[in-house]
Short mmCIF file of C-alpha atoms in Angstrom, two decimals:
data_model
loop_
_atom_site.label_atom_id
_atom_site.label_comp_id
_atom_site.label_asym_id
_atom_site.label_seq_id
_atom_site.Cartn_x
_atom_site.Cartn_y
_atom_site.Cartn_z
CA MET A 1 0.00 0.00 0.00
CA ALA A 2 2.81 2.37 0.94
CA VAL A 3 4.66 1.54 -2.28
CA ALA A 4 1.52 2.19 -4.33
CA GLY A 5 1.06 5.54 -2.57
CA LEU A 6 4.63 6.57 -3.34
CA ALA A 7 4.24 5.48 -6.95
CA LEU A 8 1.05 7.51 -7.31
CA THR A 9 2.71 10.56 -5.78
CA ALA A 10 5.66 10.19 -8.16
CA VAL A 11 3.31 10.01 -11.16
CA VAL A 12 1.39 13.10 -10.04
CA VAL A 13 4.59 15.08 -9.44
CA LEU A 14 6.00 14.00 -12.81
CA ALA A 15 2.80 14.95 -14.61
CA LEU A 16 2.81 18.35 -12.88
CA LEU A 17 6.41 19.01 -13.87
CA VAL A 18 5.75 18.01 -17.47
CA GLY A 19 2.69 20.25 -17.57
CA VAL A 20 4.53 23.25 -16.11
CA HIS A 21 7.43 22.86 -18.52
CA ARG A 22 5.00 22.59 -21.43
CA TYR A 23 3.26 25.77 -20.27
CA LEU A 24 6.58 27.65 -20.04
CA TRP A 25 7.58 26.42 -23.49
CA CYS A 26 4.30 27.60 -24.99
CA ARG A 27 4.52 31.08 -23.48
CA PHE A 28 8.23 31.75 -23.80
CA VAL A 29 8.99 29.85 -27.03
CA GLY A 30 5.91 28.73 -28.93
CA ASP A 31 4.06 32.07 -28.72
CA THR A 32 7.07 34.29 -29.39
CA THR A 33 9.22 32.59 -32.04
CA ALA A 34 8.75 31.51 -35.62
CA GLU A 35 8.43 27.83 -36.43
CA GLY A 36 11.77 26.38 -37.54
CA SER A 37 13.75 29.40 -36.32
CA ALA A 38 17.04 29.09 -34.42
CA LEU A 39 15.43 30.68 -31.36
CA ARG A 40 12.66 28.11 -31.31
CA ARG A 41 15.11 25.23 -31.67
CA THR A 42 17.24 26.61 -28.82
CA GLY A 43 14.23 27.13 -26.55
CA THR A 44 12.94 23.65 -27.25
CA ALA A 45 16.32 22.09 -26.47
CA ALA A 46 16.46 24.01 -23.18
CA ALA A 47 12.97 22.78 -22.27
CA TYR A 48 14.30 19.20 -22.42
CA LEU A 49 17.79 19.76 -21.02
CA LEU A 50 17.06 21.91 -17.94
CA PRO A 51 14.65 19.51 -16.21
CA LEU A 52 17.09 16.65 -16.85
CA LEU A 53 19.82 18.67 -15.10
CA SER A 54 17.47 19.27 -12.17
CA VAL A 55 16.73 15.56 -11.81
CA GLY A 56 20.45 14.84 -12.03
CA ALA A 57 21.20 17.37 -9.28
CA LEU A 58 18.55 15.84 -7.01
CA VAL A 59 19.62 12.22 -7.38
CA SER A 60 23.39 12.46 -7.84
CA GLY A 61 24.14 12.92 -4.15
CA ARG A 62 21.84 10.11 -3.03
CA THR A 63 23.29 7.67 -5.57
CA GLY A 64 26.93 8.23 -4.61
CA ALA A 65 27.94 9.98 -7.81
CA PRO A 66 31.47 11.47 -7.87
CA PHE A 67 31.56 14.81 -6.09
CA TRP A 68 32.81 16.64 -9.19
CA LEU A 69 29.71 15.44 -11.03
CA GLN A 70 27.46 16.54 -8.18
CA ARG A 71 28.99 20.02 -8.36
CA ALA A 72 28.65 20.17 -12.15
CA LEU A 73 24.96 19.29 -11.98
CA ALA A 74 24.08 21.28 -8.86
CA TRP A 75 24.42 24.85 -10.09
CA PRO A 76 22.31 24.66 -13.29
CA GLY A 77 19.99 21.94 -11.97
CA TYR A 78 19.05 23.57 -8.67
CA LEU A 79 18.93 27.10 -10.03
CA TRP A 80 16.51 25.95 -12.71
CA LEU A 81 14.14 24.65 -10.02
CA ALA A 82 14.02 28.12 -8.47
CA ALA A 83 13.69 29.75 -11.89
CA LEU A 84 10.89 27.34 -12.79
CA LEU A 85 8.91 28.47 -9.74
CA TYR A 86 9.25 32.21 -10.26
CA LEU A 87 8.92 32.16 -14.05
CA THR A 88 5.67 30.24 -13.62
CA LEU A 89 4.37 32.68 -11.00
CA ALA A 90 5.32 35.64 -13.20
CA LEU A 91 3.55 34.13 -16.21
CA LEU A 92 0.41 33.49 -14.17
CA VAL A 93 0.36 37.18 -13.29
CA GLY A 94 0.91 37.87 -16.99
CA GLU A 95 -2.25 35.91 -17.83
CA VAL A 96 -4.20 38.65 -16.06
CA VAL A 97 -2.30 41.41 -17.85
CA ARG A 98 -2.45 39.80 -21.30
CA PRO A 99 -6.15 40.48 -22.17
CA ILE A 100 -5.97 43.97 -20.65
CA LEU A 101 -3.01 44.84 -22.87
CA ARG A 102 -4.67 43.44 -25.96
CA ARG A 103 -7.83 45.45 -25.35
CA ALA A 104 -5.78 48.61 -24.79
CA LEU A 105 -3.95 48.09 -28.08
CA ALA A 106 -7.25 47.42 -29.85
CA ARG A 107 -8.70 50.70 -28.55
CA ARG A 108 -5.56 52.53 -29.63
CA ALA A 109 -5.85 51.03 -33.13
CA ARG A 110 -9.39 52.43 -33.50
CA GLU A 111 -8.32 56.01 -32.76
CA PRO A 112 -7.92 58.15 -35.93
CA HIS A 113 -4.31 58.71 -37.04
CA ARG A 114 -2.99 56.67 -34.02
CA ALA A 115 -3.17 53.10 -35.23
CA TYR A 116 0.05 51.54 -33.98
CA GLY A 117 1.89 54.84 -33.75
CA THR A 118 0.93 56.46 -37.09
CA SER A 119 0.98 60.24 -37.12
CA ALA A 120 -1.43 62.55 -38.89
CA THR A 121 1.03 63.01 -41.78
CA GLU A 122 1.72 59.27 -42.05
CA ALA A 123 -1.93 58.23 -42.14
CA PRO A 124 -2.68 59.44 -45.72
CA GLN A 125 0.48 57.73 -47.01
CA MET A 126 -0.47 54.46 -45.31
CA GLN A 127 -4.03 54.69 -46.63
CA ALA A 128 -2.59 55.21 -50.11
CA ALA A 129 -0.41 52.16 -49.65
CA THR A 130 -3.40 50.06 -48.69
CA VAL A 131 -5.45 51.32 -51.63
CA GLY A 132 -2.56 50.51 -53.92
CA ALA A 133 -2.61 46.99 -52.53
CA GLY A 134 -6.29 46.65 -53.35
CA ILE A 135 -7.73 47.45 -49.89
CA SER A 136 -10.39 50.03 -49.38
CA ALA A 137 -9.15 52.96 -47.33
CA ALA A 138 -12.49 53.03 -45.55
CA THR A 139 -11.70 49.72 -43.92
CA VAL A 140 -8.40 50.77 -42.35
CA PRO A 141 -9.31 52.79 -39.24
CA ASP A 142 -11.63 50.33 -37.44
CA ALA A 143 -9.57 47.12 -37.21
CA SER A 144 -9.35 44.74 -34.18
CA ASP A 145 -8.56 41.07 -34.92
CA ALA A 146 -5.44 39.70 -36.59
CA SER A 147 -6.94 36.33 -37.35
CA THR A 148 -9.13 37.59 -40.25
CA ALA A 149 -6.53 39.76 -41.97
CA THR A 150 -5.77 37.42 -44.86
CA GLY A 151 -9.40 36.71 -45.67
CA ALA A 152 -10.32 40.39 -45.66
CA SER A 153 -7.41 41.26 -47.93
CA ALA A 154 -8.31 38.59 -50.43
CA ALA A 155 -11.93 39.68 -50.47
CA THR A 156 -11.13 43.29 -51.15
CA THR A 157 -8.42 42.54 -53.72
CA THR A 158 -10.65 40.50 -55.99
CA GLY A 159 -13.39 43.12 -55.87
CA THR A 160 -16.05 40.60 -54.85
CA ALA A 161 -19.35 42.17 -53.90
CA THR A 162 -19.31 42.62 -50.12
CA SER A 163 -22.33 41.68 -48.07
CA ALA A 164 -23.07 43.18 -44.64
CA SER A 165 -21.33 40.28 -42.89
CA ASP A 166 -18.30 40.58 -45.20
CA ALA A 167 -18.04 44.25 -44.36
CA ALA A 168 -18.00 43.46 -40.66
CA ALA A 169 -15.24 40.90 -41.15
CA ALA A 170 -13.19 43.36 -43.16
CA ASP A 171 -13.77 46.00 -40.49
CA THR A 172 -12.36 43.77 -37.71
CA SER A 173 -9.32 42.76 -39.75
CA ALA A 174 -8.10 46.13 -40.93
CA ALA A 175 -5.60 46.98 -38.21
CA ASP A 176 -3.57 43.83 -38.69
CA THR A 177 -4.00 44.20 -42.49
CA LEU A 178 -2.52 47.65 -42.10
CA LEU A 179 0.48 46.11 -40.30
CA ALA A 180 0.97 43.65 -43.14
CA VAL A 181 0.67 46.14 -46.03
CA ALA A 182 2.07 49.45 -44.81
CA PRO A 183 5.63 48.14 -44.43
CA ALA A 184 5.84 47.87 -48.22
CA ALA A 185 6.31 51.63 -48.16
CA HIS A 186 7.86 52.03 -44.72
CA GLY A 187 10.16 49.04 -44.03
CA PRO A 188 10.03 45.54 -42.51
CA ALA A 189 6.71 44.07 -41.40
CA ALA A 190 5.68 44.91 -37.83
CA PRO A 191 4.49 42.09 -35.53
CA THR A 192 0.81 41.36 -35.14
CA ARG A 193 -0.90 42.54 -31.99
CA ARG A 194 -1.06 38.95 -30.64
CA LEU A 195 2.69 38.47 -31.18
CA PHE A 196 3.50 41.85 -29.69
CA VAL A 197 1.53 41.07 -26.52
CA ALA A 198 3.09 37.58 -26.22
CA ARG A 199 6.59 39.01 -26.44
CA ALA A 200 5.87 41.89 -24.07
CA VAL A 201 4.32 39.69 -21.40
CA GLY A 202 6.93 36.96 -21.86
CA GLY A 203 9.79 39.43 -21.65
CA ALA A 204 8.41 41.07 -18.52
CA ALA A 205 7.84 37.65 -16.90
CA ALA A 206 11.40 36.59 -17.71
CA VAL A 207 12.85 39.76 -16.19
CA ALA A 208 10.71 39.45 -13.05
CA GLY A 209 11.27 35.72 -12.54
CA LEU A 210 15.00 35.61 -13.27
CA GLY A 211 15.56 38.87 -11.39
CA THR A 212 13.93 37.37 -8.31
CA VAL A 213 16.14 34.28 -8.53
CA GLY A 214 19.24 36.41 -9.03
CA TYR A 215 18.52 38.56 -5.99
CA GLY A 216 17.72 35.50 -3.87
CA THR A 217 20.98 33.86 -4.92
CA TYR A 218 22.95 36.97 -4.03
CA GLY A 219 21.41 36.92 -0.55
CA VAL A 220 22.62 33.36 0.09
CA LEU A 221 26.12 33.83 -1.33
CA ARG A 222 26.56 37.10 0.55
CA GLY A 223 26.16 35.22 3.82
CA PRO A 224 23.73 35.43 6.74
CA ARG A 225 22.91 38.61 8.63
CA VAL A 226 22.88 38.83 12.43
CA LYS A 227 19.56 39.00 14.24
CA ARG A 228 19.36 39.74 17.97
CA ILE A 229 16.56 38.85 20.38
CA THR A 230 16.18 38.91 24.16
CA VAL A 231 14.41 36.00 25.86
CA PRO A 232 13.47 36.33 29.54
CA LEU A 233 13.56 33.06 31.52
CA ALA A 234 11.77 32.91 34.88
CA LYS A 235 14.25 30.48 36.47
CA LEU A 236 17.44 32.05 35.12
CA PRO A 237 19.60 33.38 37.99
CA ARG A 238 20.88 36.93 38.04
CA SER A 239 24.43 35.64 37.45
CA ALA A 240 23.43 34.40 33.99
CA HIS A 241 21.59 37.57 33.00
CA GLY A 242 22.78 38.71 29.56
CA PHE A 243 24.22 35.32 28.56
CA ARG A 244 24.47 35.31 24.75
CA ILE A 245 23.98 32.21 22.57
CA ALA A 246 24.81 32.46 18.88
CA VAL A 247 22.31 30.15 17.17
CA VAL A 248 23.14 28.91 13.67
CA SER A 249 21.19 26.21 11.85
CA ASP A 250 20.84 24.71 8.39
CA ILE A 251 24.29 25.64 7.07
CA HIS A 252 23.89 22.95 4.38
CA LEU A 253 27.44 22.52 3.16
CA GLY A 254 27.28 20.64 -0.14
CA PRO A 255 28.17 20.77 -3.83
CA ILE A 256 27.27 24.48 -4.00
CA LEU A 257 27.96 25.96 -0.55
CA GLY A 258 31.47 25.06 0.54
CA ARG A 259 34.44 26.23 2.57
CA ALA A 260 34.00 29.94 1.76
CA HIS A 261 30.41 29.74 3.01
CA THR A 262 31.60 28.18 6.28
CA ARG A 263 34.25 30.84 6.71
CA ARG A 264 31.71 33.66 6.22
CA ILE A 265 29.49 32.12 8.89
CA VAL A 266 32.35 31.62 11.35
CA ASP A 267 33.58 35.19 10.88
CA THR A 268 30.07 36.56 11.39
CA ILE A 269 29.57 34.54 14.58
CA ASN A 270 32.95 35.50 16.03
CA ARG A 271 32.26 39.20 15.47
CA THR A 272 29.26 38.92 17.81
CA GLN A 273 31.55 37.65 20.65
CA PRO A 274 28.99 35.14 21.99
CA ASP A 275 29.24 33.26 25.26
CA LEU A 276 28.24 30.02 23.53
CA VAL A 277 27.67 28.81 19.96
CA ALA A 278 24.81 26.41 19.15
CA VAL A 279 24.91 24.63 15.77
CA VAL A 280 21.36 23.30 15.54
CA GLY A 281 21.54 20.63 12.84
CA ASP A 282 21.63 20.24 9.05
CA LEU A 283 25.28 21.18 8.84
CA VAL A 284 25.91 19.14 5.67
CA ASP A 285 24.50 17.54 2.54
CA GLY A 286 27.21 15.00 1.82
CA THR A 287 29.85 12.72 3.28
CA VAL A 288 32.86 13.58 5.41
CA ALA A 289 35.07 12.43 2.55
CA ASP A 290 33.56 15.04 0.21
CA LEU A 291 32.81 17.87 2.63
CA GLY A 292 35.27 17.46 5.49
CA PRO A 293 37.54 20.25 4.16
CA ALA A 294 34.54 22.57 3.74
CA ALA A 295 33.67 22.17 7.43
CA GLU A 296 37.20 22.82 8.72
CA PRO A 297 36.70 26.58 9.42
CA LEU A 298 34.31 25.56 12.23
CA ALA A 299 37.46 24.89 14.26
CA LEU A 300 37.92 28.68 14.39
CA LEU A 301 34.66 29.32 16.28
CA SER A 302 35.34 31.30 19.42
CA ALA A 303 33.06 31.39 22.48
CA ARG A 304 33.75 31.55 26.22
CA HIS A 305 31.69 28.43 26.96
CA GLY A 306 32.44 26.59 23.73
CA SER A 307 30.44 25.42 20.71
CA TYR A 308 27.78 22.69 20.75
CA PHE A 309 26.21 20.63 17.98
CA VAL A 310 23.08 18.52 17.50
CA THR A 311 22.18 16.46 14.45
CA GLY A 312 19.55 17.42 11.89
CA ASN A 313 17.71 15.20 9.45
CA HIS A 314 20.28 15.79 6.70
CA GLU A 315 23.10 14.39 8.84
CA TYR A 316 21.29 11.03 8.71
CA TYR A 317 21.32 11.18 4.91
CA SER A 318 25.07 11.88 4.99
CA GLY A 319 26.54 9.53 7.60
CA ALA A 320 25.61 10.99 10.99
CA ALA A 321 28.09 8.94 13.05
CA GLN A 322 31.01 10.04 10.88
CA TRP A 323 29.95 13.68 11.09
CA VAL A 324 29.58 13.54 14.88
CA ASP A 325 33.14 12.26 15.10
CA HIS A 326 34.37 14.90 12.67
CA VAL A 327 32.83 17.87 14.49
CA LYS A 328 34.45 16.57 17.69
CA GLU A 329 37.79 16.76 15.90
CA LEU A 330 36.97 20.37 14.99
CA GLY A 331 36.40 21.27 18.64
CA LEU A 332 32.59 21.22 18.79
CA HIS A 333 30.76 19.29 21.53
CA PRO A 334 27.99 17.04 20.17
CA LEU A 335 24.98 16.66 22.47
CA GLU A 336 23.54 13.26 21.57
CA ASN A 337 20.57 13.04 23.93
CA ASP A 338 22.81 14.59 26.55
CA ARG A 339 23.06 17.57 28.89
CA VAL A 340 25.71 19.85 30.39
CA GLU A 341 25.54 22.48 33.12
CA ILE A 342 26.51 25.94 31.90
CA GLY A 343 26.65 28.75 34.44
CA GLY A 344 23.15 29.20 35.78
CA PHE A 345 21.24 26.87 33.44
CA ASP A 346 21.22 23.40 31.88
CA LEU A 347 22.03 23.04 28.18
CA ALA A 348 20.56 19.88 26.65
CA GLY A 349 20.51 18.48 23.13
CA VAL A 350 18.59 15.68 21.44
CA ASN A 351 19.15 13.79 18.20
CA ASP A 352 16.91 14.57 15.26
CA ILE A 353 13.82 12.45 14.75
CA ALA A 354 15.26 11.23 11.42
CA GLY A 355 17.70 9.20 13.53
CA GLU A 356 14.85 6.90 14.58
CA SER A 357 15.40 4.93 11.37
CA GLU A 358 18.87 4.06 12.69
CA GLY A 359 17.84 3.57 16.31
CA GLN A 360 19.37 6.95 17.16
CA GLY A 361 16.29 9.14 17.58
CA PRO A 362 15.62 11.74 20.28
CA ASP A 363 15.56 10.50 23.90
CA PHE A 364 14.15 13.22 26.15
CA ASP A 365 14.23 11.09 29.29
CA ARG A 366 17.94 10.50 28.86
CA ALA A 367 18.67 14.15 28.10
CA LEU A 368 16.34 15.77 30.65
CA GLY A 369 14.76 13.12 32.87
CA ASP A 370 16.92 13.33 36.00
CA ARG A 371 17.73 17.03 36.11
CA ASP A 372 16.88 19.60 38.80
CA ARG A 373 13.77 21.36 37.46
CA ALA A 374 14.45 24.35 39.67
CA ARG A 375 17.18 25.25 37.15
CA ALA A 376 16.44 26.84 33.80
CA ALA A 377 16.84 24.52 30.82
CA VAL A 378 17.73 25.39 27.24
CA LEU A 379 17.21 22.62 24.67
CA LEU A 380 18.86 22.27 21.25
CA ALA A 381 16.59 20.30 18.90
CA HIS A 382 16.71 20.61 15.12
CA GLN A 383 13.00 20.28 14.36
CA PRO A 384 10.33 22.47 16.00
CA VAL A 385 7.84 19.57 16.03
CA VAL A 386 9.37 18.14 19.22
CA ILE A 387 8.21 21.18 21.20
CA HIS A 388 5.48 19.20 22.98
CA ASP A 389 8.09 16.78 24.35
CA ALA A 390 10.08 19.79 25.51
CA VAL A 391 7.03 21.18 27.30
CA ALA A 392 6.43 17.83 29.02
CA HIS A 393 10.02 17.78 30.31
CA GLY A 394 9.96 21.31 31.73
CA VAL A 395 12.21 22.99 29.15
CA ASP A 396 12.26 26.78 29.38
CA LEU A 397 13.60 27.53 25.89
CA GLN A 398 13.96 25.33 22.79
CA LEU A 399 16.26 26.47 19.97
CA SER A 400 15.49 24.97 16.55
CA GLY A 401 15.90 25.41 12.80
CA HIS A 402 14.84 23.07 9.97
CA THR A 403 12.08 25.18 8.38
CA HIS A 404 14.28 27.74 6.53
CA GLY A 405 11.25 30.01 6.97
CA GLY A 406 9.97 28.34 3.80
CA GLN A 407 13.14 29.47 1.92
CA LEU A 408 11.29 30.25 -1.32
CA TRP A 409 8.07 32.23 -1.06
CA PRO A 410 5.31 30.99 -1.02
CA GLY A 411 6.99 27.95 0.58
CA ASN A 412 6.33 29.48 4.01
CA PHE A 413 2.67 28.49 3.66
CA VAL A 414 3.70 24.88 3.03
CA ALA A 415 6.11 24.97 5.98
CA GLU A 416 3.28 26.15 8.24
CA LEU A 417 1.40 22.93 7.52
CA ALA A 418 4.22 20.77 8.90
CA ASN A 419 5.64 22.87 11.74
CA PRO A 420 4.12 24.47 14.84
CA THR A 421 6.29 27.57 14.33
CA VAL A 422 8.02 28.46 11.05
CA ALA A 423 10.24 31.29 12.25
CA GLY A 424 10.82 33.51 15.26
CA LEU A 425 9.87 33.29 18.92
CA ASP A 426 6.69 31.59 20.13
CA ARG A 427 5.35 30.23 23.40
CA TYR A 428 3.85 26.85 24.26
CA GLY A 429 2.71 26.75 27.87
CA ASP A 430 5.72 27.60 30.03
CA THR A 431 8.14 26.78 27.20
CA GLN A 432 9.37 29.26 24.63
CA LEU A 433 10.40 28.13 21.15
CA TYR A 434 12.75 30.03 18.87
CA VAL A 435 13.10 28.90 15.24
CA SER A 436 15.99 30.23 13.18
CA LEU A 437 15.63 30.88 9.45
CA GLY A 438 18.96 29.14 8.91
CA ALA A 439 22.30 30.27 7.51
CA GLY A 440 22.35 28.35 4.22
CA ALA A 441 19.96 26.87 1.69
CA TRP A 442 18.94 23.40 0.64
CA GLY A 443 18.66 22.65 -3.07
CA PRO A 444 18.60 25.96 -4.94
CA PRO A 445 21.07 28.41 -3.36
CA VAL A 446 18.23 30.90 -3.34
CA ARG A 447 16.11 32.53 -0.63
CA VAL A 448 13.08 34.69 -1.29
CA GLY A 449 11.12 36.17 1.60
CA ALA A 450 13.21 34.29 4.19
CA PRO A 451 16.71 35.79 4.36
CA SER A 452 19.43 33.69 5.99
CA ASP A 453 20.40 34.63 9.50
CA ILE A 454 22.45 33.92 12.60
CA THR A 455 20.58 34.79 15.78
CA VAL A 456 22.18 36.02 18.96
CA VAL A 457 19.79 34.99 21.73
CA GLU A 458 20.39 36.99 24.90
CA LEU A 459 18.98 35.34 28.02
CA ALA A 460 17.43 37.67 30.56
CA SER A 461 16.83 36.98 34.24
CA ARG A 462 13.65 38.29 35.81
CA GLN A 463 15.68 38.74 38.99
CA ALA A 464 18.02 41.27 37.38
#
């Protein structure tokens, strides 16, 4: 049953992707280029090649492909997925604009001496050109529909007696007939109104969609910005008032984001001079063999009480045990369902729920079961969905990531369906939950509406 469900989902997703690519081809290529032209052949080839690159980028890491191949596929393949989303959204907006623009052009064509930019001095010359071609000048001013241009021209050229219905057809075709005939005296043929609108809307959609992807990519490659919040904890002693935790999640080192990305993050964290660094899961998308060098700058993290790490779901796709050992070598302290006492509070960490498939899931009793509940407790847990376990174990503050804030708008609405809190600070009973937007990006190195961040959480004592 489960296999059948997965197969059905795969078929639906595949059909959707095929349909969306067909729609983009129609609007960007089929409606705007001539059949058999070089532009159409290029656009058609891209419509086949780009989705294949995206599939290759998605599966290459999971199938153990050589890392150089993963990197070669990742940039074009993942960026196309982001472009596909925003080009489609831009075209859907264009569907609203398209009929409005066509009606506006039709009204303009009916205005005397203004059909498609003709001036008062040009109009008599263009009427003469149409008469010379066998078209009645009386039919020129009132045109609206390109589809009947050829028929109207033929009817008027042969001099066939025109009935009332024929006159109406000629009347609706005249503007596009004018476009076809006038260039004989004034230069190359101008595009029909339908072609002009298709190119205008398609061009605007391309600029908007690709511009959005470009800006979102710049935001990721620039590195995360620092966000600061203050969280009061009722049980925090005065001695721990002002304790600062630099929270970073979802770094996602991989075939796109590498050593330079890690170094930017480390430098940003160190400039905040935190008391403690919390790396809250999803550090990597790949093996230690491929990404170990990219993670090495983490050894330069500087904090008075050290740096701590908990696993995220992506660690379990990448060899979690090997990564736990590697971050130890870099000087971080993994909290695998464990707890340490820091100053005036307990710092606990649990494994990600994805570890349950390996018998290494979260164990709240082991991490929090025997502690003194008179002390404040801060919990590191990658996914916000474990908040109810945190509440049951008397946690004062849970620090999480995982959601990316949706990463690509409108993905935040999807993320809301699967997470109790998508971003920011929230409260559940006596427990507060803070969810970071994350410092990297999964898949496309693009963020729209959810900029990457590192959050400095300052703990406040109510006794201060």
